[in-house]
Tab-separated table of C-alpha atoms and ligand atoms in Angstrom:
chain	number	residue	atom	x	y	z
A	1	UNK	CA	0.000	0.000	0.000
A	2	UNK	CA	2.998	2.344	-0.445
A	3	UNK	CA	2.698	5.455	-2.608
A	4	UNK	CA	-0.019	7.171	-0.545
A	5	UNK	CA	1.473	10.454	0.773
A	6	UNK	CA	0.381	12.906	3.436
A	7	UNK	CA	-2.593	15.040	2.341
A	8	UNK	CA	-0.805	18.283	3.208
A	9	UNK	CA	2.840	19.135	3.812
A	10	UNK	CA	3.676	18.064	7.340
A	11	UNK	CA	4.505	20.842	9.799
A	12	UNK	CA	8.075	21.765	10.755
A	13	UNK	CA	9.589	19.357	8.214
A	14	UNK	CA	8.670	16.306	10.264
A	15	UNK	CA	8.433	13.055	8.280
A	16	UNK	CA	5.989	10.152	8.466
A	17	UNK	CA	8.946	7.926	9.354
A	18	UNK	CA	9.879	10.150	12.319
A	19	UNK	CA	6.254	10.238	13.523
A	20	UNK	CA	6.055	6.436	13.234
A	21	UNK	CA	9.292	6.045	15.166
A	22	UNK	CA	7.949	8.296	17.932
A	23	UNK	CA	4.648	6.355	18.041
A	24	UNK	CA	6.612	3.125	18.567
A	25	UNK	CA	8.764	4.672	21.306
A	26	UNK	CA	5.671	6.089	23.040
A	27	UNK	CA	3.679	2.833	22.932
A	28	UNK	CA	6.553	0.639	24.111
A	29	UNK	CA	7.531	3.035	26.926
A	30	UNK	CA	3.958	3.140	28.232
A	31	UNK	CA	3.748	-0.623	27.743
A	32	UNK	CA	6.772	-1.144	29.982
A	33	UNK	CA	5.234	1.092	32.654
A	34	UNK	CA	1.937	-0.813	32.560
A	35	UNK	CA	3.649	-4.215	32.530
A	36	UNK	CA	5.974	-3.425	35.441
A	37	UNK	CA	3.263	-1.547	37.372
A	38	UNK	CA	0.544	-4.158	37.110
A	39	UNK	CA	-0.439	-5.222	40.639
A	40	UNK	CA	-1.233	-8.893	41.292
A	41	UNK	CA	-4.858	-7.925	41.808
A	42	UNK	CA	-5.974	-5.050	39.608
A	43	UNK	CA	-8.784	-2.938	41.058
A	44	UNK	CA	-11.244	-0.630	39.319
A	45	UNK	CA	-10.409	2.999	40.132
A	46	UNK	CA	-13.619	4.290	38.590
A	47	UNK	CA	-16.263	3.538	35.955
A	48	UNK	CA	-17.181	5.695	32.927
A	49	UNK	CA	-20.030	5.199	30.380
A	50	UNK	CA	-21.583	2.375	32.436
A	51	UNK	CA	-20.801	0.343	35.550
A	52	UNK	CA	-19.003	-2.220	33.374
A	53	UNK	CA	-16.787	0.391	31.656
A	54	UNK	CA	-13.762	0.434	33.975
A	55	UNK	CA	-10.720	2.641	34.359
A	56	UNK	CA	-7.724	1.628	36.426
A	57	UNK	CA	-4.840	3.512	38.001
A	58	UNK	CA	-2.540	2.230	35.252
A	59	UNK	CA	-4.818	3.488	32.450
A	60	UNK	CA	-4.280	6.968	33.900
A	61	UNK	CA	-0.554	6.511	34.610
A	62	UNK	CA	0.043	5.242	31.074
A	63	UNK	CA	-1.729	8.249	29.567
A	64	UNK	CA	0.147	10.688	31.812
A	65	UNK	CA	3.454	9.231	30.602
A	66	UNK	CA	2.363	9.408	26.947
A	67	UNK	CA	1.271	13.038	27.346
A	68	UNK	CA	4.526	14.006	29.095
A	69	UNK	CA	6.672	12.382	26.378
A	70	UNK	CA	4.674	14.083	23.587
A	71	UNK	CA	4.905	17.471	25.370
A	72	UNK	CA	8.692	17.028	25.532
A	73	UNK	CA	9.180	15.915	21.914
A	74	UNK	CA	6.335	17.655	20.033
A	75	UNK	CA	5.064	20.540	22.229
A	76	UNK	CA	2.977	22.127	19.436
A	77	UNK	CA	0.885	19.023	18.718
A	78	UNK	CA	-2.633	18.487	20.053
A	79	UNK	CA	-3.600	15.450	22.133
A	80	UNK	CA	-6.822	13.407	22.341
A	81	UNK	CA	-6.633	10.677	24.948
A	82	UNK	CA	-9.211	8.236	26.366
A	83	UNK	CA	-8.624	9.183	29.989
A	84	UNK	CA	-7.779	12.906	29.870
A	85	UNK	CA	-9.035	16.190	28.442
A	86	UNK	CA	-8.309	17.136	24.857
A	87	UNK	CA	-5.260	19.402	24.554
A	88	UNK	CA	-5.244	21.926	21.704
A	89	UNK	CA	-2.143	22.431	19.518
A	90	UNK	CA	-0.850	24.738	16.797
A	91	UNK	CA	0.910	22.260	14.476
A	92	UNK	CA	-2.191	20.751	12.869
A	93	UNK	CA	-1.257	17.285	14.156
A	94	UNK	CA	-3.119	15.409	16.913
A	95	UNK	CA	-1.907	12.403	18.919
A	96	UNK	CA	-4.772	9.943	19.551
A	97	UNK	CA	-4.050	7.830	22.620
A	98	UNK	CA	-5.523	4.679	24.142
A	99	UNK	CA	-3.330	4.078	27.226
A	100	UNK	CA	-4.744	0.562	27.708
A	101	UNK	CA	-7.012	-0.816	25.006
A	102	UNK	CA	-8.711	-3.918	26.339
A	103	UNK	CA	-9.017	-2.639	29.897
A	104	UNK	CA	-11.416	-5.420	30.920
A	105	UNK	CA	-8.837	-8.001	29.787
A	106	UNK	CA	-6.172	-6.093	31.763
A	107	UNK	CA	-8.462	-6.140	34.800
A	108	UNK	CA	-9.004	-9.928	34.617
A	109	UNK	CA	-5.513	-10.810	33.425
A	110	UNK	CA	-6.853	-12.123	30.133
A	111	UNK	CA	-4.355	-11.784	27.259
A	112	UNK	CA	-5.067	-9.132	24.617
A	113	UNK	CA	-4.560	-5.619	25.899
A	114	UNK	CA	-2.416	-2.984	24.306
A	115	UNK	CA	-1.137	0.576	24.260
A	116	UNK	CA	-2.375	2.240	21.081
A	117	UNK	CA	-0.791	5.469	19.773
A	118	UNK	CA	-1.550	7.275	16.515
A	119	UNK	CA	-0.951	10.718	15.024
A	120	UNK	CA	-3.477	12.250	12.642
A	121	UNK	CA	-3.755	15.284	10.387
A	122	UNK	CA	-7.053	17.146	10.116
A	123	UNK	CA	-9.991	16.915	12.553
A	124	UNK	CA	-9.251	14.078	15.066
A	125	UNK	CA	-12.460	12.278	14.117
A	126	UNK	CA	-12.762	9.010	12.197
A	127	UNK	CA	-14.226	9.751	8.806
A	128	UNK	CA	-12.493	13.171	8.681
A	129	UNK	CA	-8.956	12.484	9.835
A	130	UNK	CA	-5.883	11.223	7.937
A	131	UNK	CA	-3.932	8.807	10.110
A	132	UNK	CA	-0.252	9.490	9.371
A	133	UNK	CA	1.332	6.876	11.624
A	134	UNK	CA	0.449	4.500	14.415
A	135	UNK	CA	1.676	1.786	16.756
A	136	UNK	CA	-0.165	-0.908	18.708
A	137	UNK	CA	1.973	-2.589	21.380
A	138	UNK	CA	0.523	-5.760	22.892
A	139	UNK	CA	1.865	-5.458	26.423
A	140	UNK	CA	1.446	-9.066	27.548
A	141	UNK	CA	3.450	-10.728	24.758
A	142	UNK	CA	5.376	-7.744	23.386
A	143	UNK	CA	4.077	-7.955	19.807
A	144	UNK	CA	4.385	-4.528	18.205
A	145	UNK	CA	2.556	-3.506	15.055
A	146	UNK	CA	3.252	-0.182	13.371
A	147	UNK	CA	2.654	1.634	10.104
A	148	UNK	CA	3.248	4.946	8.357
A	149	UNK	CA	1.109	6.435	5.584
A	150	UNK	CA	2.613	5.170	2.320
A	151	UNK	CA	5.233	3.066	4.135
A	152	UNK	CA	3.413	-0.231	4.625
A	153	UNK	CA	2.897	-2.042	7.943
A	154	UNK	CA	5.064	-4.288	10.107
A	155	UNK	CA	4.806	-6.594	13.107
A	156	UNK	CA	7.975	-6.698	15.160
A	157	UNK	CA	9.776	-5.087	12.218
A	158	UNK	CA	8.642	-7.651	9.619
A	159	UNK	CA	6.324	-6.558	6.748
A	160	UNK	CA	2.747	-7.836	7.055
A	161	UNK	CA	-0.189	-8.196	4.678
A	162	UNK	CA	-3.850	-9.103	5.074
A	163	UNK	CA	-4.888	-12.713	4.542
A	164	UNK	CA	-6.840	-13.984	1.531
A	165	UNK	CA	-9.842	-15.970	2.741
A	166	UNK	CA	-11.392	-17.687	-0.279
A	167	UNK	CA	-14.946	-17.093	0.861
A	168	UNK	CA	-17.055	-15.475	3.578
A	169	UNK	CA	-18.129	-18.909	4.842
A	170	UNK	CA	-14.477	-19.806	5.534
A	171	UNK	CA	-13.629	-16.414	7.090
A	172	UNK	CA	-12.604	-16.025	10.744
A	173	UNK	CA	-14.221	-12.819	11.963
A	174	UNK	CA	-13.337	-10.596	14.920
A	175	UNK	CA	-15.911	-8.389	16.632
A	176	UNK	CA	-16.702	-6.707	19.934
A	177	UNK	CA	-19.559	-5.476	22.102
A	178	UNK	CA	-20.248	-2.206	23.872
A	179	UNK	CA	-20.489	-1.263	27.542
A	180	UNK	CA	-24.229	-0.498	27.235
A	181	UNK	CA	-26.632	-3.434	27.788
A	182	UNK	CA	-29.142	-2.328	25.102
A	183	UNK	CA	-26.324	-1.910	22.626
A	184	UNK	CA	-25.076	-5.412	23.441
A	185	UNK	CA	-28.590	-6.820	22.952
A	186	UNK	CA	-28.683	-5.320	19.458
A	187	UNK	CA	-25.125	-6.481	18.695
A	188	UNK	CA	-26.237	-9.980	19.718
A	189	UNK	CA	-29.163	-9.752	17.275
A	190	UNK	CA	-26.761	-8.807	14.466
A	191	UNK	CA	-24.264	-11.523	15.446
A	192	UNK	CA	-27.035	-14.128	15.045
A	193	UNK	CA	-27.300	-13.023	11.411
A	194	UNK	CA	-23.552	-13.105	10.786
A	195	UNK	CA	-22.553	-16.335	12.575
A	196	UNK	CA	-24.247	-18.899	10.256
A	197	UNK	CA	-22.530	-17.265	7.252
A	198	UNK	CA	-18.877	-17.318	8.426
A	199	UNK	CA	-16.280	-19.812	9.713
A	200	UNK	CA	-16.374	-18.532	13.336
A	201	UNK	CA	-16.231	-15.476	15.573
A	202	UNK	CA	-13.416	-14.240	17.831
A	203	UNK	CA	-14.223	-11.758	20.599
A	204	UNK	CA	-10.732	-10.890	21.833
A	205	UNK	CA	-11.527	-7.643	23.661
A	206	UNK	CA	-9.227	-5.043	22.086
A	207	UNK	CA	-10.208	-3.312	18.830
A	208	UNK	CA	-6.638	-2.073	18.387
A	209	UNK	CA	-5.258	-5.626	18.498
A	210	UNK	CA	-8.197	-6.987	16.441
A	211	UNK	CA	-7.403	-4.561	13.597
A	212	UNK	CA	-3.723	-5.552	13.746
A	213	UNK	CA	-4.576	-9.287	13.686
A	214	UNK	CA	-6.660	-8.510	10.618
A	215	UNK	CA	-3.633	-6.731	9.121
A	216	UNK	CA	-1.278	-9.704	9.629
A	217	UNK	CA	-3.764	-12.326	8.465
A	218	UNK	CA	-4.602	-13.800	11.895
A	219	UNK	CA	-8.209	-12.728	11.282
A	220	UNK	CA	-9.940	-12.500	7.887
A	221	UNK	CA	-12.500	-9.831	8.806
A	222	UNK	CA	-13.340	-7.515	11.666
A	223	UNK	CA	-16.400	-5.397	12.418
A	224	UNK	CA	-17.609	-3.412	15.439
A	225	UNK	CA	-20.178	-0.735	16.168
A	226	UNK	CA	-19.426	2.083	18.619
A	227	UNK	CA	-15.623	2.326	18.596
A	228	UNK	CA	-14.062	5.488	20.001
A	229	UNK	CA	-11.389	7.293	17.949
A	230	UNK	CA	-8.624	6.045	20.283
A	231	UNK	CA	-9.774	2.409	19.940
A	232	UNK	CA	-9.337	2.478	16.161
A	233	UNK	CA	-6.832	5.147	15.015
A	234	UNK	CA	-3.553	3.188	15.090
A	235	UNK	CA	-5.141	-0.129	14.115
A	236	UNK	CA	-6.730	1.537	11.088
A	237	UNK	CA	-3.448	2.741	9.559
A	238	UNK	CA	-1.808	-0.643	10.268
A	239	UNK	CA	-4.723	-2.417	8.541
A	240	UNK	CA	-4.911	-0.126	5.502
A	241	UNK	CA	-1.141	-0.132	5.008
A	242	UNK	CA	-1.315	-3.962	5.111
A	243	UNK	CA	-3.804	-3.979	2.231
A	244	UNK	CA	-7.136	-3.983	4.064
A	245	UNK	CA	-10.242	-2.094	3.087
A	246	UNK	CA	-11.591	-0.266	6.162
A	247	UNK	CA	-15.073	1.169	5.804
A	248	UNK	CA	-18.435	1.942	7.362
A	249	UNK	CA	-21.848	0.965	6.018
A	250	UNK	CA	-23.995	2.588	3.328
A	251	UNK	CA	-20.909	4.023	1.591
A	252	UNK	CA	-19.757	5.863	4.715
A	253	UNK	CA	-16.165	5.891	5.991
A	254	UNK	CA	-15.302	3.876	9.079
A	255	UNK	CA	-16.406	5.764	12.174
A	256	UNK	CA	-17.902	5.397	15.658
A	257	UNK	CA	-21.121	4.272	13.902
A	258	UNK	CA	-19.502	1.205	12.332
A	259	UNK	CA	-16.101	-0.111	11.387
A	260	UNK	CA	-15.659	-3.036	8.987
A	261	UNK	CA	-12.216	-4.209	7.822
A	262	UNK	CA	-10.814	-6.974	5.655
A	263	UNK	CA	-9.916	-7.790	2.062
A	264	UNK	CA	-12.121	-5.737	-0.289
A	265	UNK	CA	-14.078	-8.788	-1.599
A	266	UNK	CA	-14.899	-10.196	1.824
A	267	UNK	CA	-15.674	-6.743	3.244
A	268	UNK	CA	-18.293	-6.167	0.544
A	269	UNK	CA	-19.996	-9.470	1.427
A	270	UNK	CA	-19.993	-8.731	5.174
A	271	UNK	CA	-21.206	-5.149	4.627
A	272	UNK	CA	-24.213	-6.530	2.724
A	273	UNK	CA	-25.228	-8.672	5.705
A	274	UNK	CA	-24.590	-5.893	8.228
A	275	UNK	CA	-26.655	-3.393	6.205
A	276	UNK	CA	-29.511	-5.882	5.839
A	277	UNK	CA	-29.404	-6.426	9.617
A	278	UNK	CA	-29.229	-2.665	10.210
A	279	UNK	CA	-26.103	-3.257	12.312
A	280	UNK	CA	-25.386	0.476	12.637
A	281	UNK	CA	-28.893	1.262	13.817
A	282	UNK	CA	-29.319	3.859	11.085
A	283	UNK	CA	-32.130	2.158	9.089
A	284	UNK	CA	-34.591	-0.714	9.565
A	285	UNK	CA	-33.501	-4.364	9.708
A	286	UNK	CA	-34.406	-6.324	6.563
A	287	UNK	CA	-33.234	-9.542	8.264
A	288	UNK	CA	-33.144	-10.756	11.896
B	1	LIP	C1	-12.531	-1.698	24.168
B	1	LIP	C2	-12.455	-1.932	22.681
B	1	LIP	C3	-13.199	-3.221	22.310
B	1	LIP	C4	-14.630	-3.089	22.671
B	1	LIP	C5	-14.737	-2.851	24.162
B	1	LIP	C6	-13.957	-1.592	24.566
B	1	LIP	P1	-11.355	-0.118	25.957
B	1	LIP	O1	-11.882	-0.496	24.459
B	1	LIP	O2	-11.123	-2.065	22.311
B	1	LIP	O3	-13.116	-3.489	20.937
B	1	LIP	O4	-15.327	-4.252	22.309
B	1	LIP	O5	-16.103	-2.705	24.483
B	1	LIP	O6	-14.540	-0.467	23.972
B	1	LIP	O7	-12.596	0.348	26.726
B	1	LIP	O8	-10.740	-1.311	26.576
B	1	LIP	O9	-10.376	1.008	25.718
């Protein structure tokens, strides 16, 4: 997927390669902090959108470290982080931070949680932004995915590419569910429409890692409704630079409303089912 260049000249002569390098250093530094600071028994410091949407002390500590490192290296950039207030900047670039993606897994000690760091140009909103570079660092096992716009994607330094499932019925599909019970009920309704038409489902608990597993061929497709910008920013550039199509429904770009990713052929087939099931809640279900 090389050859795609930044939409506008980057500020202060910075390069995509330098931004990617910084994203990797940020994600791995915060990963080390979270790994070394994880208590034997993790406790919930607070809850957010619902009583099952947790935040822990290490979510906050990880974000504080990321913000401090960015302030030191790129003081004019803006910051949007899951746990803190948005910080305005003057450079036109915004760092989009998920200090621990997969917090419920982190809480229970289930594998699959990561530090996700991306830098975007334009409005920091999926559907409007251009993701210039990103890194997803899986803290438990150290796997590190990264990508730069026009540079391709790597896992642990090795180039990666999406898989090539021959059909939807033999596709392994990743997905996730929200923190709101009504939302989960509707996601369950949609899943009942998808499941009989695919190989199997994987609910791994971190959108950032799911998108990277899609990028390296460990999953054939991924879809989820209700992702926040920080859940998807870095994973999106890794997936697209690895050859994936990443989209929404009804011709829309991927966004909080819906994110679907995979090889273009398989994505089109899954989008058809998701639209018919009204998976984004925009229309009326034609099935299920
Ligand atoms: C998580 C996402 C996951 C989704 C969870 C949650 P968090 O993000 O990565 O895909 O299914 O509901 O939103 O809350 O761990 O940063």
